[in-house]
Short mmCIF file of C-alpha atoms and ligand atoms in Angstrom, two decimals:
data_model
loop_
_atom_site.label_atom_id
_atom_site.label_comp_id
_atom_site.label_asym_id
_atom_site.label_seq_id
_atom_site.Cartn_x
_atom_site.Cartn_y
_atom_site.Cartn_z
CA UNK A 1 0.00 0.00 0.00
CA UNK A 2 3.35 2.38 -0.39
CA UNK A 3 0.95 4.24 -2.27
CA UNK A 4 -1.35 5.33 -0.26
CA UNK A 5 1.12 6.42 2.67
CA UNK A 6 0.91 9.91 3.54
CA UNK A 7 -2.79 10.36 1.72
CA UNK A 8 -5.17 12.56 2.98
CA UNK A 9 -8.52 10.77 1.70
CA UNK A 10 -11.72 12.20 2.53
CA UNK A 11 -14.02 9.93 3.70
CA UNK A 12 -18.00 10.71 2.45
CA UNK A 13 -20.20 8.61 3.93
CA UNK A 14 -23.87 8.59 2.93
CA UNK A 15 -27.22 7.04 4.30
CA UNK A 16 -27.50 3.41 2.76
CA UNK A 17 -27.18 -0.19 4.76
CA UNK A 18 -23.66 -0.82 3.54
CA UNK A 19 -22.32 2.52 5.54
CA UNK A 20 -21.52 -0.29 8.29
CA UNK A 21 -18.86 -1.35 6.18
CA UNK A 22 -17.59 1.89 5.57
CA UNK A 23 -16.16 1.55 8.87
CA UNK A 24 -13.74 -0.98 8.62
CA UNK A 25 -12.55 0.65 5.50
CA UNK A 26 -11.49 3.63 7.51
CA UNK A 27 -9.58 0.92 9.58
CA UNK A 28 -7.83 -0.60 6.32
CA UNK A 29 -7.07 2.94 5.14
CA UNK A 30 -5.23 4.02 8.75
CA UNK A 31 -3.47 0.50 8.21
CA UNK A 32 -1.94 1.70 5.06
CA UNK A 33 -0.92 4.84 6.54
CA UNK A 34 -3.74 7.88 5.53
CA UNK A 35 -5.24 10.32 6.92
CA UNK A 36 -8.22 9.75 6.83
CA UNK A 37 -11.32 12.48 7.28
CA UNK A 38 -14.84 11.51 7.19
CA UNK A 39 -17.98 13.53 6.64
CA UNK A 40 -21.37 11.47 7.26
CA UNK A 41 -24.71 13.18 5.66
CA UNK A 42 -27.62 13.48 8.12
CA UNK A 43 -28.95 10.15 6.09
CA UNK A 44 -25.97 8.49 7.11
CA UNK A 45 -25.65 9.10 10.66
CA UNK A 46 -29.32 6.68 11.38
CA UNK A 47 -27.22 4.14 10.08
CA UNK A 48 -23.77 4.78 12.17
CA UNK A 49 -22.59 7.23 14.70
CA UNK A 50 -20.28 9.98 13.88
CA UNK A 51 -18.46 8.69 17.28
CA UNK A 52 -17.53 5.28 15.39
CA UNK A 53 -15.89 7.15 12.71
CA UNK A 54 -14.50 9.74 14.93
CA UNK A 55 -13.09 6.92 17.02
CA UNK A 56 -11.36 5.14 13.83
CA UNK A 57 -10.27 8.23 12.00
CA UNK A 58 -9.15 9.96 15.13
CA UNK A 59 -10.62 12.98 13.70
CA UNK A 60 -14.45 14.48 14.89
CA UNK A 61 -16.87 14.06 12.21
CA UNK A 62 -18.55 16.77 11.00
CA UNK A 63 -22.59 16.14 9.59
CA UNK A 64 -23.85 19.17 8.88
CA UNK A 65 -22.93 22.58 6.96
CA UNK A 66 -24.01 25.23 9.40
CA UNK A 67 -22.12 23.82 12.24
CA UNK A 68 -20.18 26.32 13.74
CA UNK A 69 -18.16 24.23 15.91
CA UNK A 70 -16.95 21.74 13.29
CA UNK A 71 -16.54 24.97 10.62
CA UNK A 72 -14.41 26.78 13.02
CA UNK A 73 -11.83 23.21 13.37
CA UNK A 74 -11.97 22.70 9.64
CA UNK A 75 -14.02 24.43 7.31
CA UNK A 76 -15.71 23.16 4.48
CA UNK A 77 -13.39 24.85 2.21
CA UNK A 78 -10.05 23.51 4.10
CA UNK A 79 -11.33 19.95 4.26
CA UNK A 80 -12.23 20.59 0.35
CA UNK A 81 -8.63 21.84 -0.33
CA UNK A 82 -7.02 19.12 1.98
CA UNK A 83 -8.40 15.90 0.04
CA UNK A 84 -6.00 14.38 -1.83
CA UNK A 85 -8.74 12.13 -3.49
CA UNK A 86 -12.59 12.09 -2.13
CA UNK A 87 -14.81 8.78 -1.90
CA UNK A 88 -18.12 8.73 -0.97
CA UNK A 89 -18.60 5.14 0.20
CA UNK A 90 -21.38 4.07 0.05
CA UNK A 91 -22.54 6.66 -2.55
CA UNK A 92 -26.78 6.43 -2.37
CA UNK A 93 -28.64 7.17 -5.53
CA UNK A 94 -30.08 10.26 -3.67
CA UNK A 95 -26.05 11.41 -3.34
CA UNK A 96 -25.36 10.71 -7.06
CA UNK A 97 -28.29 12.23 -8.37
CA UNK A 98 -27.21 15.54 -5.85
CA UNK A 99 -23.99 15.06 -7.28
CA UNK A 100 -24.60 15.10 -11.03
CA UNK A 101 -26.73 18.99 -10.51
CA UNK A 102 -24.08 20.02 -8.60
CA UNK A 103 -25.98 20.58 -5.54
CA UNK A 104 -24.45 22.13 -2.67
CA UNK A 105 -27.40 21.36 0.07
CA UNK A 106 -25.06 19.92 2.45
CA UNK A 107 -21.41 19.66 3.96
CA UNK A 108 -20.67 16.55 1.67
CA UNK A 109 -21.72 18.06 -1.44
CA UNK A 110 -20.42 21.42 -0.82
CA UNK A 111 -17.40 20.17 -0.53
CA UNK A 112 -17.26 17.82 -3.38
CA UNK A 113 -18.15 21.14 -5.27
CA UNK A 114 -15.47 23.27 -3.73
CA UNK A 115 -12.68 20.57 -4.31
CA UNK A 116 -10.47 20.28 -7.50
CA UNK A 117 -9.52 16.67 -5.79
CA UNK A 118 -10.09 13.81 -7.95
CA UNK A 119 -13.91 12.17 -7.07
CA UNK A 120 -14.60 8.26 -6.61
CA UNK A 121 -18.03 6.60 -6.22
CA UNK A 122 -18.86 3.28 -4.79
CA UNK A 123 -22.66 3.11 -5.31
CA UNK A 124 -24.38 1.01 -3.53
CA UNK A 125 -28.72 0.61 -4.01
CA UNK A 126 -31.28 -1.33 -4.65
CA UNK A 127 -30.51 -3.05 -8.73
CA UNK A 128 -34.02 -1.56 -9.62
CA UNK A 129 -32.51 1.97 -8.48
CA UNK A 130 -29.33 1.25 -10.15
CA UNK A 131 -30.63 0.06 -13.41
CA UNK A 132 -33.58 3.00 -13.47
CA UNK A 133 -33.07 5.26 -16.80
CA UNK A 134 -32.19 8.49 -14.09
CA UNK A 135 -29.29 6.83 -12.25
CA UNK A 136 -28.26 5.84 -15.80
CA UNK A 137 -28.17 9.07 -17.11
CA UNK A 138 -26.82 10.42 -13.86
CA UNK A 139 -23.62 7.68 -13.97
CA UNK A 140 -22.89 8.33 -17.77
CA UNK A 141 -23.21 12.12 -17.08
CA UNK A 142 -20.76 11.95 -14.15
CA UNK A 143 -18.16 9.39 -15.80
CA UNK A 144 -17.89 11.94 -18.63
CA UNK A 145 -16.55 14.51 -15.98
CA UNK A 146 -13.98 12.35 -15.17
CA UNK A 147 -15.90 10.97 -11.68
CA UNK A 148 -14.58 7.23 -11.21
CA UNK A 149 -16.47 4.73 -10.15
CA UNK A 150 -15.79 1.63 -8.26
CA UNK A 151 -17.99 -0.55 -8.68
CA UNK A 152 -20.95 -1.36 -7.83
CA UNK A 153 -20.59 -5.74 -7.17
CA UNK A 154 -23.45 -8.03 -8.41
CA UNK A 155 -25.00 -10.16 -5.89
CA UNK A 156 -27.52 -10.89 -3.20
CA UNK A 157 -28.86 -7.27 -1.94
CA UNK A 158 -30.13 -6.33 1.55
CA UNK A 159 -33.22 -6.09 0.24
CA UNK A 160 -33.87 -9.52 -0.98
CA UNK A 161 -33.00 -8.53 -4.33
CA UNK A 162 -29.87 -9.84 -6.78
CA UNK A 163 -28.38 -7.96 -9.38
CA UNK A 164 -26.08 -5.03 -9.72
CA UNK A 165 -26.06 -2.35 -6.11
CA UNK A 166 -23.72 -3.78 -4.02
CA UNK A 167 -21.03 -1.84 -2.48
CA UNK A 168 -17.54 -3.13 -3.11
CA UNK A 169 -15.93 -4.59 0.37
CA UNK A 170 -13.49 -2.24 1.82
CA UNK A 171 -10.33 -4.11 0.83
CA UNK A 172 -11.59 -3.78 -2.81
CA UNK A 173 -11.87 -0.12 -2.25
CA UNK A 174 -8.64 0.13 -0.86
CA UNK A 175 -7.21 -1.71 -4.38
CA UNK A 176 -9.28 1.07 -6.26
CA UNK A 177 -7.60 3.91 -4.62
CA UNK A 178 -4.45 2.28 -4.68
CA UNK A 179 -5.14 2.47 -8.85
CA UNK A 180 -6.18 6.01 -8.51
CA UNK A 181 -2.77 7.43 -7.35
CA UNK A 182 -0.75 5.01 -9.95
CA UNK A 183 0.53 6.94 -12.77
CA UNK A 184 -1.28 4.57 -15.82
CA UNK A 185 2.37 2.97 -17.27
CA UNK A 186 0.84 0.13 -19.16
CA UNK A 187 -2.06 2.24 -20.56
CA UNK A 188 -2.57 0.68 -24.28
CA UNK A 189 -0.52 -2.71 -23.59
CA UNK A 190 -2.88 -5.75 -23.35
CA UNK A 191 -1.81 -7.79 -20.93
CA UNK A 192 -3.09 -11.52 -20.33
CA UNK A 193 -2.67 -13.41 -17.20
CA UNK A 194 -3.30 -17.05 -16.02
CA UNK A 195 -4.45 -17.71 -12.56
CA UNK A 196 -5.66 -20.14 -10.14
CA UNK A 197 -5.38 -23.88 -10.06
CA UNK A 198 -6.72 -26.63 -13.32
CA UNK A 199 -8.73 -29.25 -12.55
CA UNK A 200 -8.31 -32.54 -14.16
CA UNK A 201 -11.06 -34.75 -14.11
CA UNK A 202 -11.18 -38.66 -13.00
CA UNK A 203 -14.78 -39.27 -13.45
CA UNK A 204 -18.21 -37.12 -13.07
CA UNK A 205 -17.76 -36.58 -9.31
CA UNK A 206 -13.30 -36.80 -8.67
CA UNK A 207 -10.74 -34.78 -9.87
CA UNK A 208 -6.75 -34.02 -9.80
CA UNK A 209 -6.25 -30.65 -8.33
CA UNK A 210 -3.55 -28.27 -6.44
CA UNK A 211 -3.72 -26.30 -3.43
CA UNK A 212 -3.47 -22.77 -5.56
CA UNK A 213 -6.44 -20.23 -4.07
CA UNK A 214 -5.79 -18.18 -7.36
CA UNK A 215 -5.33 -14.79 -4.90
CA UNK A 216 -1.83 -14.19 -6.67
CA UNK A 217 -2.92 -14.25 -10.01
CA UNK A 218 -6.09 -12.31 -9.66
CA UNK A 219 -3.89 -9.79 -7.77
CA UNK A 220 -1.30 -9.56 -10.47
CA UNK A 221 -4.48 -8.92 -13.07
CA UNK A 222 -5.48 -6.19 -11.14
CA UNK A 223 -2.73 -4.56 -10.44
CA UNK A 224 -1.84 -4.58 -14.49
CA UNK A 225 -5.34 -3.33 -14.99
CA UNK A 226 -4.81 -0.54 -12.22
CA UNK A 227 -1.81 0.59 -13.96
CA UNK A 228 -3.69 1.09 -17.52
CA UNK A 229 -3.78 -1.77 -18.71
CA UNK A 230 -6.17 -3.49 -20.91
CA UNK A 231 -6.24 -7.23 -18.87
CA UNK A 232 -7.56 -10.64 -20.38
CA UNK A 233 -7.96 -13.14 -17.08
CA UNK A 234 -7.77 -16.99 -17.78
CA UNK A 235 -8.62 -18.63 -14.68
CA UNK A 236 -9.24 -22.21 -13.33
CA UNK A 237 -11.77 -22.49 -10.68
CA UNK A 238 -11.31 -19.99 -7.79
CA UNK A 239 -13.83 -18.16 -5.67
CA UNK A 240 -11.71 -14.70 -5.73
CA UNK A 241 -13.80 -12.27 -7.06
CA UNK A 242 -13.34 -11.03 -10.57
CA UNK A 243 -11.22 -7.93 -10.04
CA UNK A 244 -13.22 -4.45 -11.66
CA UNK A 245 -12.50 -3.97 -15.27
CA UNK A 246 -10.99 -6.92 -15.60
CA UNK A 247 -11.95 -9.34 -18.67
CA UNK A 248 -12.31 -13.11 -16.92
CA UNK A 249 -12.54 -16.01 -19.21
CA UNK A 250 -12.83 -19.32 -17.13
CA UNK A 251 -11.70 -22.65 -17.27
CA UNK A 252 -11.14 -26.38 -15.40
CA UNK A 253 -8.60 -28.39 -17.29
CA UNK A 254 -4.96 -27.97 -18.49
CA UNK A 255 -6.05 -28.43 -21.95
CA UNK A 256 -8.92 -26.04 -21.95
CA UNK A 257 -6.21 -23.24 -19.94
CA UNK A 258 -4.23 -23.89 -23.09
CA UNK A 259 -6.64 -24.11 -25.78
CA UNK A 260 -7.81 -20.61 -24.52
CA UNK A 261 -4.38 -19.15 -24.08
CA UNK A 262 -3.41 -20.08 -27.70
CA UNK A 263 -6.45 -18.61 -29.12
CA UNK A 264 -5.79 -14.81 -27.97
CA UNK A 265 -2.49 -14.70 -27.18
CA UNK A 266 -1.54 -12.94 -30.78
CA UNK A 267 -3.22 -10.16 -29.44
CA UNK A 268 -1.66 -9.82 -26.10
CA UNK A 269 1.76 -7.51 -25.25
CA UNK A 270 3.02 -9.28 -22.03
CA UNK A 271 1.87 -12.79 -20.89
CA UNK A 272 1.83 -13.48 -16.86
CA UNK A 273 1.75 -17.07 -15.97
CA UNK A 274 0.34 -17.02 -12.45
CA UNK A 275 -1.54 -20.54 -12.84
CA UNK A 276 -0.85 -23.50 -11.26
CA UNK A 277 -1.18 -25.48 -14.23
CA UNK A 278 -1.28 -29.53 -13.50
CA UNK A 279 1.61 -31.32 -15.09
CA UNK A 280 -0.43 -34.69 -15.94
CA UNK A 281 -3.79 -35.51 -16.31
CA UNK A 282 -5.63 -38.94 -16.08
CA UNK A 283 -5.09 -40.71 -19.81
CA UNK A 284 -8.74 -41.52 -19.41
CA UNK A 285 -12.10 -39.87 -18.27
CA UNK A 286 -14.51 -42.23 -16.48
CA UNK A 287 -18.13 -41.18 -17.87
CA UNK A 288 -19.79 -42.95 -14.93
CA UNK A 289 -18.54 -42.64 -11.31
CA UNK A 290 -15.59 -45.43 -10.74
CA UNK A 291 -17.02 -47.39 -7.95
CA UNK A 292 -14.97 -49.56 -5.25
CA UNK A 293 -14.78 -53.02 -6.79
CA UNK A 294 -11.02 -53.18 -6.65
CA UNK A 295 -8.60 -53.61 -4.08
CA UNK A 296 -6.11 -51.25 -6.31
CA UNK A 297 -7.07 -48.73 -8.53
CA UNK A 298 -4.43 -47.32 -10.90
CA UNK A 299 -4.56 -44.17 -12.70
CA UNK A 300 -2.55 -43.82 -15.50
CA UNK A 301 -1.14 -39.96 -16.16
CA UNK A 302 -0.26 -38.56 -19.29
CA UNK A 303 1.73 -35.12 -19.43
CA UNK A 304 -0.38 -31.81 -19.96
CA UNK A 305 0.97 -29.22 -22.43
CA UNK A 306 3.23 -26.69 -20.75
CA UNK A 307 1.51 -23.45 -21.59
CA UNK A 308 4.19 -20.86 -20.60
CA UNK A 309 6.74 -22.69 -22.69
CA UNK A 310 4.53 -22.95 -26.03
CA UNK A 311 3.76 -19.02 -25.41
CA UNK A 312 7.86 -18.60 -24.87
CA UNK A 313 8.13 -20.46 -28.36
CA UNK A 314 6.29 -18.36 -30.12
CA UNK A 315 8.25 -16.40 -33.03
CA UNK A 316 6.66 -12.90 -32.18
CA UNK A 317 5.38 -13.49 -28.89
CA UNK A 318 4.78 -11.34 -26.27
CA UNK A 319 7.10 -10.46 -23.22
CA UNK A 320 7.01 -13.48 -20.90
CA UNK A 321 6.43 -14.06 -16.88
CA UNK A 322 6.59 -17.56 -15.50
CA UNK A 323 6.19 -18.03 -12.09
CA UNK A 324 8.05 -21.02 -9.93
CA UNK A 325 6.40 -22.23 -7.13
CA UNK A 326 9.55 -24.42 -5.42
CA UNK A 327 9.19 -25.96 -2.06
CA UNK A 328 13.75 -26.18 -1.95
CA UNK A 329 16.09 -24.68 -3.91
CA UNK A 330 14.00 -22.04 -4.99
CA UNK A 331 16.47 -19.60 -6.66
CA UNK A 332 18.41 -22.34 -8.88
CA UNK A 333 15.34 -23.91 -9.84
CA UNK A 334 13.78 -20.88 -10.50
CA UNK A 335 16.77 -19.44 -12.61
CA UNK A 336 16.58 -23.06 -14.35
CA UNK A 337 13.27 -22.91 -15.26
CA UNK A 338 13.42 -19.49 -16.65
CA UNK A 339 15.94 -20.52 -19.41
CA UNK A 340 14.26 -23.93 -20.08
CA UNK A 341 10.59 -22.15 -20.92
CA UNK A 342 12.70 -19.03 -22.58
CA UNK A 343 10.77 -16.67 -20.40
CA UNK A 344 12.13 -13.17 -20.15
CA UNK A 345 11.11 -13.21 -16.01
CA UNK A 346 10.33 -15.76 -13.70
CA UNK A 347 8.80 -14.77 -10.00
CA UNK A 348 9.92 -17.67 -7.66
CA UNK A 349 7.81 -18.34 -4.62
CA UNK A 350 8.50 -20.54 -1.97
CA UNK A 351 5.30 -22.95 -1.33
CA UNK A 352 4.17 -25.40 1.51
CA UNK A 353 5.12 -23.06 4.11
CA UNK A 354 2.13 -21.75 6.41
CA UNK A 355 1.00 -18.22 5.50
CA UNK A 356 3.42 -17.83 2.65
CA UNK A 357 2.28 -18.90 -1.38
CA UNK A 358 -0.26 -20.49 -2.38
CA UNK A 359 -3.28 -20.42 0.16
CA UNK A 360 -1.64 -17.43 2.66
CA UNK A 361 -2.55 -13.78 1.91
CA UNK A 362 1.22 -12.68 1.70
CA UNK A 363 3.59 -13.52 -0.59
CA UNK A 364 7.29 -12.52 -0.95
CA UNK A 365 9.47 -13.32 -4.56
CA UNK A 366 12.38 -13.63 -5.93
CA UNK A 367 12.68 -12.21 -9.36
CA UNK A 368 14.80 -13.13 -12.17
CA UNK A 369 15.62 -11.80 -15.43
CA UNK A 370 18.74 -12.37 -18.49
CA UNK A 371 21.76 -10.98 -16.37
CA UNK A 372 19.92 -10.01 -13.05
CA UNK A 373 17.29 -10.43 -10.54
CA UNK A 374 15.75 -8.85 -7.13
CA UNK A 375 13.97 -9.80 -4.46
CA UNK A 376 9.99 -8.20 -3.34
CA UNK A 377 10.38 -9.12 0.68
CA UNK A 378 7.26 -10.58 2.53
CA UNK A 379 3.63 -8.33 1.82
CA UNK A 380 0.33 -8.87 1.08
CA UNK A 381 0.03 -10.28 -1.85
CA UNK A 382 -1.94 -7.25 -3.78
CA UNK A 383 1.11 -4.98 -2.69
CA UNK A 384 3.61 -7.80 -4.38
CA UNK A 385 1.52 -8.04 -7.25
CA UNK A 386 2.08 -4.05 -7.62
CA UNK A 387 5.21 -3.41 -6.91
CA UNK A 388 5.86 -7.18 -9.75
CA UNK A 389 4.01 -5.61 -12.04
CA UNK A 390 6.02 -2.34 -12.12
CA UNK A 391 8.83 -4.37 -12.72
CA UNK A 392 7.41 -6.14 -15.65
CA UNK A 393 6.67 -2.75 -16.94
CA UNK A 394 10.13 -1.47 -17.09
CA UNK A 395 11.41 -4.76 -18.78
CA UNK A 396 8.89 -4.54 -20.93
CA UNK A 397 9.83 -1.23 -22.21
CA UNK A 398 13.46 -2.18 -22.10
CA UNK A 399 13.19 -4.90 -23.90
CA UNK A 400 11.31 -3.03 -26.77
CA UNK A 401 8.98 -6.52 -27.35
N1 CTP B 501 3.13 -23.68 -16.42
C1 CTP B 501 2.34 -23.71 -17.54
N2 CTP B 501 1.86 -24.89 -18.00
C2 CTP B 501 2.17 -26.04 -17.39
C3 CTP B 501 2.97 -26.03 -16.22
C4 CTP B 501 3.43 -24.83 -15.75
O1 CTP B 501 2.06 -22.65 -18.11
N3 CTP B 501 1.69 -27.17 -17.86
C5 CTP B 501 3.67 -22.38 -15.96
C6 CTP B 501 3.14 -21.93 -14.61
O2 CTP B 501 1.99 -21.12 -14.77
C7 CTP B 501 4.34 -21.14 -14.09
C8 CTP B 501 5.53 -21.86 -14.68
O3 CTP B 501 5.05 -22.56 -15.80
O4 CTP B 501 4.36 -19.83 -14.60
C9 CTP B 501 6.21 -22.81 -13.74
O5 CTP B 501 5.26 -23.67 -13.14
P1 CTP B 501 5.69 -24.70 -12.00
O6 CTP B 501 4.50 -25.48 -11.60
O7 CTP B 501 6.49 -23.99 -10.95
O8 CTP B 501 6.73 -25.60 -12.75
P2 CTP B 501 6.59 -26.74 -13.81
O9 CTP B 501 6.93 -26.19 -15.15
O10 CTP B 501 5.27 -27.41 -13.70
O11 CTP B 501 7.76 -27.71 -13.36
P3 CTP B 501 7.86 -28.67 -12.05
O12 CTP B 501 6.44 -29.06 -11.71
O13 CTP B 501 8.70 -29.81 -12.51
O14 CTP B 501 8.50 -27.85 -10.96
#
């Protein structure tokens, strides 16, 4: 989160169900090192107290335009011309449709009118409200004047409903503002990543798999996207959510990974291979369940296309990342592995340790390159993915590819 440190982020909050978790993104935010300041509309504060906020931002909360005592700490103008960036989170219908006329009918939206700070939305309403031909019209009006929006998430509503309205969760905010303060250095360079484990079937009901939660890869496709990039997604089954703007193509098997990667990869720049792709799958599908009439059962393996290494191959191909997960020797099998697929980088993590690779949420690499390498020490694994994907960045422009 080294870019976030130092932030001053103003903090809107406005009168919808989600507010509640608006709280423990002030809590992430303080953990990356922002000030945070937050401003609750009268809406707001019947869903939350100003004292929670004030107790997790360290800061009182103001609610209201004509109060004298909060104008006299910090008036609307200062907070306006402190922001370094301003989210409204949750961001009501009511607020966006205030928003879009440029009302000024309290604190909040004054001071989203007096700032020159750069404006994020997370909506979060009902999908009725969302999808209704005003909130359209109010979105598209406010996207051409350069408002960003994160999100709003699909999925089971407070209401009852399902559709489009949810509020992203804080840590997903976080990732958004994170993109708002990097300077966009893949902008026009498609980028396509693999992530997650493959799957390879035994029969209707059993399967080969690997212990990869796919967090890295998804991680490393939204930091590329964050950083301007266009970003094609090839995942095997994982239940991390599909990071914003982010195209996601899914797949189970080895073979289908491979078939898809072959398809588009003419028209990707750089290729990240984050997946944990299985080296052998059964020779032979069962079509009905294989029941327990045998003592011994054996399964006979064949070898699964190595995906990274027919991308490497290709005359023309784009700039290539390999990853190397190594339980020992990690740096000389790592380097090996590199020149064997002819990838131009290879990130080598160490697996089977607890909290580290492929189920923990930190991660720390080793990187290698022709003639050099580095090392990204222990982080979360959205703040590795960042500071890899810089580095992919400037070998990618190095290498003119
Ligand atoms: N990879 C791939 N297709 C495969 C196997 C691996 O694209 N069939 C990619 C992975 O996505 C990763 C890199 O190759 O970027 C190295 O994967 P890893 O599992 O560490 O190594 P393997 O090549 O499978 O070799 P081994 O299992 O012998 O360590």
């Amino acid at each position: 989160m080294e870019r976030l440190k130092g932030k001053h982020i103003l903090l809107g909050v406005t009168g919808g169900i989600a507010a509640y978790k608006s709280a423990e993104l002030v809590r992430q935010l303080r953990q990356a090192d922002t000030e945070v300041r937050v401003v609750l509309t009268r809406a707001a504060a019947q869903f939350v107290t100003p004292l929670t906020f004030q107790a997790l931002s360290g800061y009182p909360v103001p609610t209201d335009l004509f109060d004298p005592g909060a104008e006299s700490a910090m008036g609307h103008i200062e907070l306006a011309r402190w922001a370094d960036a301003i989210l409204i989170a949750p961001a009501t219908a009511h607020t966006i449709a205030r928003l879009t006329h440029g009302l000024a009918d309290d604190l909040l939206a004054t001071i989203c009118l007096a700032s020159s700070a750069p404006l994020a939305l997370a909506p979060a309403m009902n999908q009725q409200m969302w999808f209704n031909q005003a909130t359209r019209a109010n979105i598209h009006q406010l996207k051409e004047r350069g408002v960003h929006l994160f999100g709003p998430a699909e999925g089971d509503q407070a209401c009852g409903e399902n559709g489009p309205g949810r509020m992203l969760e804080p840590e997903q905010l976080l990732q958004q503002l994170v993109a708002l303060f990097t300077p966009p250095f893949l902008a026009g360079v498609q980028v396509m990543v693999t992530a997650g484990p493959t799957l390879e079937d035994i029969d209707p009901v059993r399967y080969l798999g690997n212990r990869s939660s796919g967090k890295m890869g998804y991680a490393v496709a939204a930091a590329a996207q964050q950083a301007g990039a266009e970003v094609v997604l090839i995942s095997g089954v994982s239940s991390q959510p599909r990071p914003e703007r982010v195209k996601c193509i899914n797949v189970r098997s080895a073979v289908e990974m491979h078939e898809t990667v072959m398809q588009r990869v003419h028209q990707c720049d750089i290729f990240i291979a984050a997946a944990a792709v299985a080296d052998y799958r059964p020779q032979q599908q069962s079509k009905q369940k294989i029941k327990k009439d045998y003592s011994h059962l054996k399964l006979e393996l064949v070898r699964n296309p190595d995906i990274l290494a027919d991308v490497c191959a290709l005359a023309d191909g784009p700039f290539c990342v390999g990853f190397a997960a190594e339980t020992e020797r990690v740096v000389e099998h790592a380097q090996a592995k590199r020149v064997a697929k002819g990838a131009d980088m290879i990130a080598a993590n160490r697996v089977g340790l607890p909290g580290s690779g492929f189920e923990g949420d930190e991660n720390a690499l080793e990187i290698f390159w022709p003639g050099g390498g580095t090392t990204l020490p222990l982080n979360s694994k959205p703040e590795i993915a960042r500071q890899l994907v810089e580095l992919i960045g400037q070998h990618y422009k190095q290498t003119g590819k």
